[in-house]
Amino acid sequence: RRSFFFRSRPIRAAIMGDWKAARDDLERLLKVPSQKWSGGIGPITAVYLIPLQADAEAHLGNFPRAHELIDRSALDCYLCVRVRGNLAALEKNWRAAEQWYARAVALAPSLPFAYFEWARMRAAKGDLDDAIAKLEAAHQKGPHFADPLEMWGEALIAKNRSDLALAKFEETDRY
């Protein structure tokens, strides 16, 4: 049961954009005594729970708290570095976001998530061609990961290329 709660509730809330619920669920998890978790919660906290909590705080606009959480994280932690990029992007610190996403890609070049988040940042910045290039890379790394395809279609619409977007949305539906 704890495993189901740990794996799904905060993640599901974040995916649905309910950042308050994600943060609240993560705070509850962090209050669970570590002896209740087989293998301890220490490593899980450092590379998973704290970065997710920082991401939720950033999406809620609580940037000082997000920095307080993520700035202590390891620089060789893929999720931690991605969250640093997300935080910089939400603050519209484009240069820092670029650097963090590039670092995340260097840490795990075969995973699609940093490419996807980098594309989201570039789209928010208004660089649609660059965003599409990163979405293409994300799709190559994770061909069954639907989010890059959906965002790719949205970027094509923003470029007045709805004729090409339909194919991306149809491909998204397969995954």
C-alpha positions as a printed NumPy array, in Angstrom:
array([[  0.   ,   0.   ,   0.   ],
       [  2.726,   2.439,   0.908],
       [  4.445,   1.584,  -2.353],
       [  1.284,   2.433,  -4.326],
       [  0.947,   5.76 ,  -2.496],
       [  4.632,   6.537,  -2.938],
       [  4.701,   5.801,  -6.631],
       [  1.418,   7.161,  -7.79 ],
       [ -0.262,   9.874,  -5.763],
       [  2.299,  12.68 ,  -5.931],
       [  3.267,  11.74 ,  -9.482],
       [ -0.346,  11.585, -10.629],
       [ -1.021,  14.976,  -9.02 ],
       [  2.023,  16.5  , -10.73 ],
       [  1.078,  15.029, -14.106],
       [ -2.403,  16.512, -13.712],
       [ -0.877,  19.883, -12.836],
       [ -2.233,  19.773,  -9.29 ],
       [  1.009,  21.01 ,  -7.787],
       [ -0.53 ,  21.758,  -4.393],
       [ -1.695,  18.157,  -4.009],
       [  1.697,  16.889,  -5.199],
       [  3.499,  19.077,  -2.666],
       [  1.133,  18.116,   0.151],
       [  1.485,  14.393,  -0.61 ],
       [  5.26 ,  14.697,  -0.72 ],
       [  5.323,  16.563,   2.596],
       [  3.266,  13.759,   4.162],
       [  5.661,  11.168,   2.755],
       [  8.652,  13.019,   4.149],
       [  7.109,  12.886,   7.629],
       [  6.916,   9.064,   7.577],
       [  9.6  ,   7.706,   9.941],
       [ 12.412,   6.138,   7.907],
       [ 12.222,   2.81 ,   9.788],
       [  8.804,   2.24 ,   8.173],
       [ 10.463,   1.99 ,   4.755],
       [ 12.328,  -1.17 ,   3.829],
       [ 15.878,  -0.149,   2.954],
       [ 15.353,   3.285,   4.474],
       [ 14.019,   6.43 ,   2.908],
       [ 17.303,   8.403,   2.936],
       [ 18.451,   7.692,  -0.639],
       [ 14.894,   7.938,  -1.96 ],
       [ 14.485,  11.293,  -0.248],
       [ 17.672,  12.766,  -1.688],
       [ 17.213,  11.774,  -5.325],
       [ 13.449,  11.569,  -5.665],
       [ 11.238,  13.118,  -3.004],
       [ 13.151,  16.352,  -2.391],
       [ 13.545,  17.136,  -6.123],
       [  9.849,  16.448,  -6.712],
       [  8.939,  18.655,  -3.772],
       [ 11.178,  21.439,  -5.124],
       [  9.519,  21.1  ,  -8.541],
       [  6.078,  21.378,  -6.952],
       [  7.128,  24.451,  -4.953],
       [  8.505,  26.072,  -8.112],
       [  5.29 ,  25.415, -10.03 ],
       [  3.382,  26.988,  -7.138],
       [  5.567,  30.09 ,  -7.461],
       [  7.371,  29.528,  -4.167],
       [ 10.814,  30.032,  -5.667],
       [ 12.73 ,  30.665,  -2.428],
       [ 11.475,  27.355,  -0.972],
       [ 12.17 ,  25.541,  -4.248],
       [ 15.745,  26.848,  -4.237],
       [ 16.148,  25.949,  -0.577],
       [ 15.244,  22.365,  -1.417],
       [ 17.006,  21.839,  -4.742],
       [ 20.166,  23.894,  -4.229],
       [ 21.417,  21.295,  -1.733],
       [ 20.872,  18.404,  -4.129],
       [ 23.599,  16.405,  -5.828],
       [ 24.912,  17.602,  -9.165],
       [ 25.149,  14.031, -10.45 ],
       [ 21.461,  13.321,  -9.802],
       [ 19.516,  13.327, -13.1  ],
       [ 16.169,  14.35 , -11.586],
       [ 17.83 ,  16.963,  -9.36 ],
       [ 19.53 ,  18.602, -12.337],
       [ 16.328,  18.503, -14.398],
       [ 14.414,  20.159, -11.562],
       [ 17.102,  22.856, -11.382],
       [ 16.395,  23.439, -15.078],
       [ 12.643,  23.51 , -14.484],
       [ 13.067,  26.031, -11.684],
       [ 15.272,  28.26 , -13.845],
       [ 12.771,  28.013, -16.709],
       [  9.836,  28.938, -14.477],
       [ 11.852,  31.949, -13.309],
       [ 12.517,  32.76 , -16.985],
       [ 16.249,  32.483, -16.37 ],
       [ 16.76 ,  31.036, -19.838],
       [ 20.569,  30.881, -19.716],
       [ 20.594,  28.906, -16.466],
       [ 17.82 ,  26.619, -17.723],
       [ 19.821,  25.888, -20.89 ],
       [ 22.863,  24.996, -18.794],
       [ 20.928,  22.733, -16.428],
       [ 19.164,  20.873, -19.223],
       [ 22.428,  20.425, -21.117],
       [ 23.938,  19.008, -17.937],
       [ 20.988,  16.629, -17.468],
       [ 21.333,  15.411, -21.063],
       [ 25.044,  14.82 , -20.445],
       [ 24.212,  12.795, -17.311],
       [ 21.719,  10.548, -19.098],
       [ 21.825,  11.057, -22.865],
       [ 19.617,   8.064, -23.626],
       [ 16.639,   9.284, -21.565],
       [ 13.99 ,  11.54 , -23.135],
       [ 12.873,  13.584, -20.123],
       [ 15.527,  16.324, -20.086],
       [ 15.106,  16.812, -23.837],
       [ 11.346,  17.162, -23.321],
       [ 11.701,  19.654, -20.48 ],
       [ 14.309,  21.574, -22.461],
       [ 11.828,  21.757, -25.353],
       [  9.098,  23.01 , -23.007],
       [ 11.45 ,  25.762, -21.829],
       [ 12.343,  26.741, -25.387],
       [  8.668,  26.839, -26.364],
       [  7.908,  29.047, -23.347],
       [ 10.74 ,  31.303, -24.484],
       [  9.202,  31.449, -27.962],
       [ 11.894,  29.456, -29.768],
       [  9.543,  27.044, -31.521],
       [ 12.054,  25.696, -34.048],
       [ 14.52 ,  24.933, -31.244],
       [ 11.714,  23.39 , -29.197],
       [ 10.765,  21.124, -32.096],
       [ 14.397,  20.02 , -32.461],
       [ 14.477,  19.01 , -28.774],
       [ 11.09 ,  17.277, -29.101],
       [ 12.433,  15.292, -32.023],
       [ 15.397,  14.23 , -29.859],
       [ 13.049,  13.306, -26.991],
       [ 10.933,  11.246, -29.377],
       [ 14.004,   9.434, -30.696],
       [ 15.107,   8.596, -27.146],
       [ 11.638,   7.527, -26.011],
       [  9.526,   6.648, -29.052],
       [  6.566,   5.55 , -26.912],
       [  6.653,   8.663, -24.691],
       [  3.592,  10.555, -25.934],
       [  4.215,  13.948, -24.32 ],
       [  6.89 ,  15.088, -26.802],
       [  4.61 ,  14.218, -29.709],
       [  1.728,  16.181, -28.224],
       [  3.913,  19.23 , -27.559],
       [  5.382,  18.881, -31.055],
       [  1.86 ,  19.118, -32.472],
       [  1.148,  22.159, -30.299],
       [  4.361,  23.818, -31.477],
       [  3.386,  23.163, -35.094],
       [  0.012,  24.807, -34.475],
       [  1.779,  27.808, -32.914],
       [  3.846,  27.986, -36.138],
       [  0.618,  27.968, -38.201],
       [  1.349,  24.438, -39.427],
       [ -1.851,  22.744, -38.303],
       [ -1.626,  20.589, -41.414],
       [  1.45 ,  18.875, -39.917],
       [  0.182,  18.9  , -36.323],
       [ -2.635,  16.434, -36.989],
       [ -0.148,  13.639, -37.754],
       [  1.656,  14.303, -34.44 ],
       [ -1.603,  14.166, -32.505],
       [ -2.595,  10.924, -34.241],
       [  0.771,   9.444, -33.328],
       [  0.278,  10.669, -29.752],
       [ -2.984,   8.724, -29.55 ],
       [ -1.129,   5.479, -30.232],
       [  0.852,   5.918, -27.024]])
